[in-house]
Short mmCIF file of C-alpha atoms in Angstrom, two decimals:
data_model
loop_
_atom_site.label_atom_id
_atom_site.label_comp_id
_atom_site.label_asym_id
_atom_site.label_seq_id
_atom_site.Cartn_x
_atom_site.Cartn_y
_atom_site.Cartn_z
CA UNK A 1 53.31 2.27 21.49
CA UNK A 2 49.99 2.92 21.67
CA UNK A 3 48.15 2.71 25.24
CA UNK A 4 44.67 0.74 26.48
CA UNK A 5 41.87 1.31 24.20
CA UNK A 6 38.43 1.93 25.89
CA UNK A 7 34.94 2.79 24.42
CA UNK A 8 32.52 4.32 25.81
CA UNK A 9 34.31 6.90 27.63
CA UNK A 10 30.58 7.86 29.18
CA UNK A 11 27.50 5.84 29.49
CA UNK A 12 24.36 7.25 31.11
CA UNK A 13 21.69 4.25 31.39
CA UNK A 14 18.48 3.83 33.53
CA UNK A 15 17.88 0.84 35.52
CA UNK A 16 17.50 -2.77 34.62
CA UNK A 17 18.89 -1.73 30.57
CA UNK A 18 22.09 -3.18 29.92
CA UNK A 19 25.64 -2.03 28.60
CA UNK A 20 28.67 -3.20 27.19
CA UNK A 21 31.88 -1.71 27.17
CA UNK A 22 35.19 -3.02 25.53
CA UNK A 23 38.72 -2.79 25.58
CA UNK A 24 41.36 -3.14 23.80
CA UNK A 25 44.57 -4.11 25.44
CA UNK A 26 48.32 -2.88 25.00
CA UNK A 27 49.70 -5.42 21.52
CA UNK A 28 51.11 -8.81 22.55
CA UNK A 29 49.81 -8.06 26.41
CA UNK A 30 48.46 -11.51 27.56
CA UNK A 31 46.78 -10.74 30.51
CA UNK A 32 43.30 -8.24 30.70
CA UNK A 33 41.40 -6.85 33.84
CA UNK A 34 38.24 -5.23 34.31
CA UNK A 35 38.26 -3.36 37.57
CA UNK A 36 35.27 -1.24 38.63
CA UNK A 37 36.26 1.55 40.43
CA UNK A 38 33.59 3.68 42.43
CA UNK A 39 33.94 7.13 43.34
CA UNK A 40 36.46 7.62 46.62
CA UNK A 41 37.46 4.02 46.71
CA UNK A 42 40.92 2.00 45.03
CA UNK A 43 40.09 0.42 41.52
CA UNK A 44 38.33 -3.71 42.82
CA UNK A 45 39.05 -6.34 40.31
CA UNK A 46 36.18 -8.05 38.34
CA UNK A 47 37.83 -10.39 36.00
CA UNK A 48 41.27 -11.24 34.58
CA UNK A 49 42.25 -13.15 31.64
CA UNK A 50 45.31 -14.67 30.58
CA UNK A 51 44.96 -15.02 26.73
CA UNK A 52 41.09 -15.60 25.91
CA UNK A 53 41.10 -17.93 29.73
CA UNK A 54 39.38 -16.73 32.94
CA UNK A 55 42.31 -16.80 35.72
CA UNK A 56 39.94 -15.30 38.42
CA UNK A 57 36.48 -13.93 38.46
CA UNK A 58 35.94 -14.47 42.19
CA UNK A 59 34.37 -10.75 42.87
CA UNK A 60 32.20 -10.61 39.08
CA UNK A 61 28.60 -10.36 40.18
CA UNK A 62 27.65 -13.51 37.57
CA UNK A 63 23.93 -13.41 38.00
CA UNK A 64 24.74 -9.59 35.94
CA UNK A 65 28.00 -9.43 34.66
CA UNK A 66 29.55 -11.33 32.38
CA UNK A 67 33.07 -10.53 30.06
CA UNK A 68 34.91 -12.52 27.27
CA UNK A 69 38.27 -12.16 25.53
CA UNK A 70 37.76 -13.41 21.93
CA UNK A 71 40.83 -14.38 20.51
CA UNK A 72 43.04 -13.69 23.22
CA UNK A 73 42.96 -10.02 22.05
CA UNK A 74 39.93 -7.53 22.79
CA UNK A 75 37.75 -7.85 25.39
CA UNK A 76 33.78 -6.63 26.65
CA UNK A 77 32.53 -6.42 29.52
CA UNK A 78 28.66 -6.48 30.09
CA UNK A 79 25.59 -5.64 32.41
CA UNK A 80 22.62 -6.80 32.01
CA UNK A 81 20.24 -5.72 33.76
CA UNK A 82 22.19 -2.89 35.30
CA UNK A 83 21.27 -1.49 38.95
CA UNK A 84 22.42 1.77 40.84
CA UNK A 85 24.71 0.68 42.64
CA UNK A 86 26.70 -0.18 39.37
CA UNK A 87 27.29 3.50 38.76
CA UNK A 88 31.37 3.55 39.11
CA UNK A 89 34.12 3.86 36.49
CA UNK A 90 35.32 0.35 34.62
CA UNK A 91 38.84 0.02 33.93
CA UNK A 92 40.42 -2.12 32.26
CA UNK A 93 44.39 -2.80 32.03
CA UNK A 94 46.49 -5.14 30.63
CA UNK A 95 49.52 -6.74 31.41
CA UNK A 96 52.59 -8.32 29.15
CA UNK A 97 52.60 -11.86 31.47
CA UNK A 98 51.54 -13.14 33.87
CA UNK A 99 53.45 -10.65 37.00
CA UNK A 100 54.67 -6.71 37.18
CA UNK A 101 53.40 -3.42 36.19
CA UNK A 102 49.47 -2.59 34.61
CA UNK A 103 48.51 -0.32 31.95
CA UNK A 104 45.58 1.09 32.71
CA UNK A 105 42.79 2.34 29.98
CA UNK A 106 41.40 5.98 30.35
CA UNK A 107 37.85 3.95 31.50
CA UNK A 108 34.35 3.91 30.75
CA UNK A 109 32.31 6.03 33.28
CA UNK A 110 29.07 4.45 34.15
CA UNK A 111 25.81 6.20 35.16
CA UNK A 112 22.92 4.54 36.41
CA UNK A 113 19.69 6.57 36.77
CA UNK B 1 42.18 -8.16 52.84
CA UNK B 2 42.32 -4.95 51.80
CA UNK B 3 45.21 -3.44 52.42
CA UNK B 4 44.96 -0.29 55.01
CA UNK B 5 46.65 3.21 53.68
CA UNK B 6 47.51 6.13 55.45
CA UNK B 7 47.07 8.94 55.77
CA UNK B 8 43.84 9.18 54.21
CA UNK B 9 45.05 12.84 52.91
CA UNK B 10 47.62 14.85 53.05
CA UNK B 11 48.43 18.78 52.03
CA UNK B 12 51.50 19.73 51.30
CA UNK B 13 54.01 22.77 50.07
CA UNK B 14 55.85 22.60 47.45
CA UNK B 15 59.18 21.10 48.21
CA UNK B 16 57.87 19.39 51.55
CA UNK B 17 58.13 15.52 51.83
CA UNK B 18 55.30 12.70 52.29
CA UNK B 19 55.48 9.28 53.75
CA UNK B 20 52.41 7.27 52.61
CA UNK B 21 52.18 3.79 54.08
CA UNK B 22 50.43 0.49 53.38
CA UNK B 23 49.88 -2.47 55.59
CA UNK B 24 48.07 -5.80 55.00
CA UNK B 25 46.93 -8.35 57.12
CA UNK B 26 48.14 -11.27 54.83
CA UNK B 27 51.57 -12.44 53.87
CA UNK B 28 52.67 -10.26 50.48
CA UNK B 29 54.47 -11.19 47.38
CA UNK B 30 54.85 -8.02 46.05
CA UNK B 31 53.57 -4.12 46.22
CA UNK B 32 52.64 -2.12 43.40
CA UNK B 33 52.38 1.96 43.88
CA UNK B 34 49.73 3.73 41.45
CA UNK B 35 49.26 7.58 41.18
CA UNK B 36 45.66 8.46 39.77
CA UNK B 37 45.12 12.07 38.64
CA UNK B 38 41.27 13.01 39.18
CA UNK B 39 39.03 11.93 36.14
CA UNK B 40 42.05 10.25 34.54
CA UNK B 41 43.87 6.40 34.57
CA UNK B 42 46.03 5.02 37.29
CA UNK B 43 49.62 5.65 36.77
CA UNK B 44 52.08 2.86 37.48
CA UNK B 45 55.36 4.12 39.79
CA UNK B 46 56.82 1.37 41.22
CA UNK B 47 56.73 -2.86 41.95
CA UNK B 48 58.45 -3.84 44.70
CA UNK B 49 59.34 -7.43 45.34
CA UNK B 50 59.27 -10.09 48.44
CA UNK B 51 62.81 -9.53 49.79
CA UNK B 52 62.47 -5.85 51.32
CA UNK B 53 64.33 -4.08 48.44
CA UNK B 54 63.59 -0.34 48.16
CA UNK B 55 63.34 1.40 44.55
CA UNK B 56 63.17 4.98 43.75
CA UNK B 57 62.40 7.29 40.62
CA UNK B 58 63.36 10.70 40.11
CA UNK B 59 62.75 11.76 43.85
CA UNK B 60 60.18 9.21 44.79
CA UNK B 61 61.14 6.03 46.46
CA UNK B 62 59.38 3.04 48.39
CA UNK B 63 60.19 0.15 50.60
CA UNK B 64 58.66 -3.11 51.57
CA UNK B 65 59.26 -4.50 54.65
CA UNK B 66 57.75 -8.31 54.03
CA UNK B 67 57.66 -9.48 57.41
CA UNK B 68 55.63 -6.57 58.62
CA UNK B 69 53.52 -7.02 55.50
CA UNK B 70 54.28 -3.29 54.98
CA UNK B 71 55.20 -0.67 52.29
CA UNK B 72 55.93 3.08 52.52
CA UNK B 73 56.09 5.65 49.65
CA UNK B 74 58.57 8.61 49.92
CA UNK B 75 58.03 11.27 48.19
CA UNK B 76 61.02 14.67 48.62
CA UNK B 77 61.09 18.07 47.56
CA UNK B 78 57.13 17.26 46.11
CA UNK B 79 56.65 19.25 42.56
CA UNK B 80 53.23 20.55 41.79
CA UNK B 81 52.79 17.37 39.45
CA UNK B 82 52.89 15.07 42.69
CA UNK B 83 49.16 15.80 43.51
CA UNK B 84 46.77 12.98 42.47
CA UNK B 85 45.24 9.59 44.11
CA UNK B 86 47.89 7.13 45.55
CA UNK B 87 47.10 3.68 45.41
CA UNK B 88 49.04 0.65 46.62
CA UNK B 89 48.38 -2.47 45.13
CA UNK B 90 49.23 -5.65 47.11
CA UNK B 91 49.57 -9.07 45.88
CA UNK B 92 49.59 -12.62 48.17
CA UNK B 93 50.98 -14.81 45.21
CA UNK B 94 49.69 -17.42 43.52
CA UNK B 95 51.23 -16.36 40.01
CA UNK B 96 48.37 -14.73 38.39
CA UNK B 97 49.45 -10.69 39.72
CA UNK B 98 45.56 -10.17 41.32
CA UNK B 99 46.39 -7.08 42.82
CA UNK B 100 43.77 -5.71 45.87
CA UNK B 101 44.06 -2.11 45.93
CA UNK B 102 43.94 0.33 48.86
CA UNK B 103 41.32 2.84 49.18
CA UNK B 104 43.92 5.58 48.30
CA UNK B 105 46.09 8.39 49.76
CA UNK B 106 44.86 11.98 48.38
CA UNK B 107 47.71 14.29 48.31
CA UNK B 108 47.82 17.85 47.39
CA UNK B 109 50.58 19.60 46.65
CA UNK B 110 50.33 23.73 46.47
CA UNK B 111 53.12 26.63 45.08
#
């Protein structure tokens, strides 16, 4: 079975440009998260979808990120424009329902400069 | 809200054991254990569920302890492929499996 699909692996990007990353989640997984993990700290989570529907995107910094699922399958994630403080790795991991264990993708790291 | 870990670190030999603990202020639903090798993807270990069971695999086990809003990781007779990042992962309910992560446990295990 193959694993979490993520592209970039690296991204080096000065201020205010933006990025996208994207994901592709584990086949017939429902649910996708974007967590942004910064260096010494426990992965935070941005957004999670069930199917192509936003369940929670209580921490997503709106006025710069945004994400969609299309069709319930692949998702990106995007920053625009991107600050320093964004520099972390984005995860994303995908679930088969609703509850229980996450698949995490290898992640995009993110430099801001 | 996050939940607290500890230690923050820990150094062991091989074959020495590790108890790594995790404690939130808010009432839990469930507790989900992640090892994270360094520059690679969290590893999942272990859910445990509301009702204070206690899992194991291979030689590492955990426990949740609901009304103390605690979990503890045991890890015996560590290998060499022990070392890494542990996260735990608690979630308050509400059906959706929003997990807030610790900020980790680093453990290193040497020969």
């Amino acid at each position: 079975e193959a694993g979490v699909a993520q592209s970039p692996r690296y991204k080096i990007i000065e201020k205010r440009q933006s990025v996208a990353f994207w994901c592709n989640p584990i086949s017939g997984h429902a649910t996708l998260y974007w967590y942004q993990q910064i260096l010494g700290q426990g992965p935070k989570l941005l957004i999670q979808f069930q199917n192509n529907g936003v369940v929670d995107d209580s921490q997503l910094p709106k006025d710069r990120f945004s994400a969609e699922r299309l069709k319930g399958v692949d998702s990106t994630l995007k920053i625009q424009p991107a600050k320093l403080e964004d520099s972390a790795v984005y995860l994303c991991a995908s679930s088969p329902g609703s509850r229980g264990e996450q698949y995490f993708g290898p992640g995009t790291r993110l430099t801001v400069t | 809200q996050q939940p607290v870990q500890s230690p923050q670190a820990v150094i062991l030999r091989e074959g020495e054991d590790a108890v790594i603990n995790c404690s939130s202020s808010k009432a839990l639903y469930s507790v989900h254990w992640y090892r994270q090798k360094h520059g690679e993807a969290p590893v999942f270990l272990m859910i445990l569920l509301k009702g204070g069971e206690q899992k194991g695999h291979d030689k590492i086990s955990a426990s949740f302890n609901e009304k103390k809003q605690q979990s503890s990781l045991y890890l015996t007779a560590s290998q060499l492929s022990y070392s890494g990042t542990y996260f735990c992962g608690t979630e308050g309910g509400g059906g959706y499996n929003k997990l807030i992560f610790g900020a980790g446990t680093r453990l290193a295990v040497h020969p």
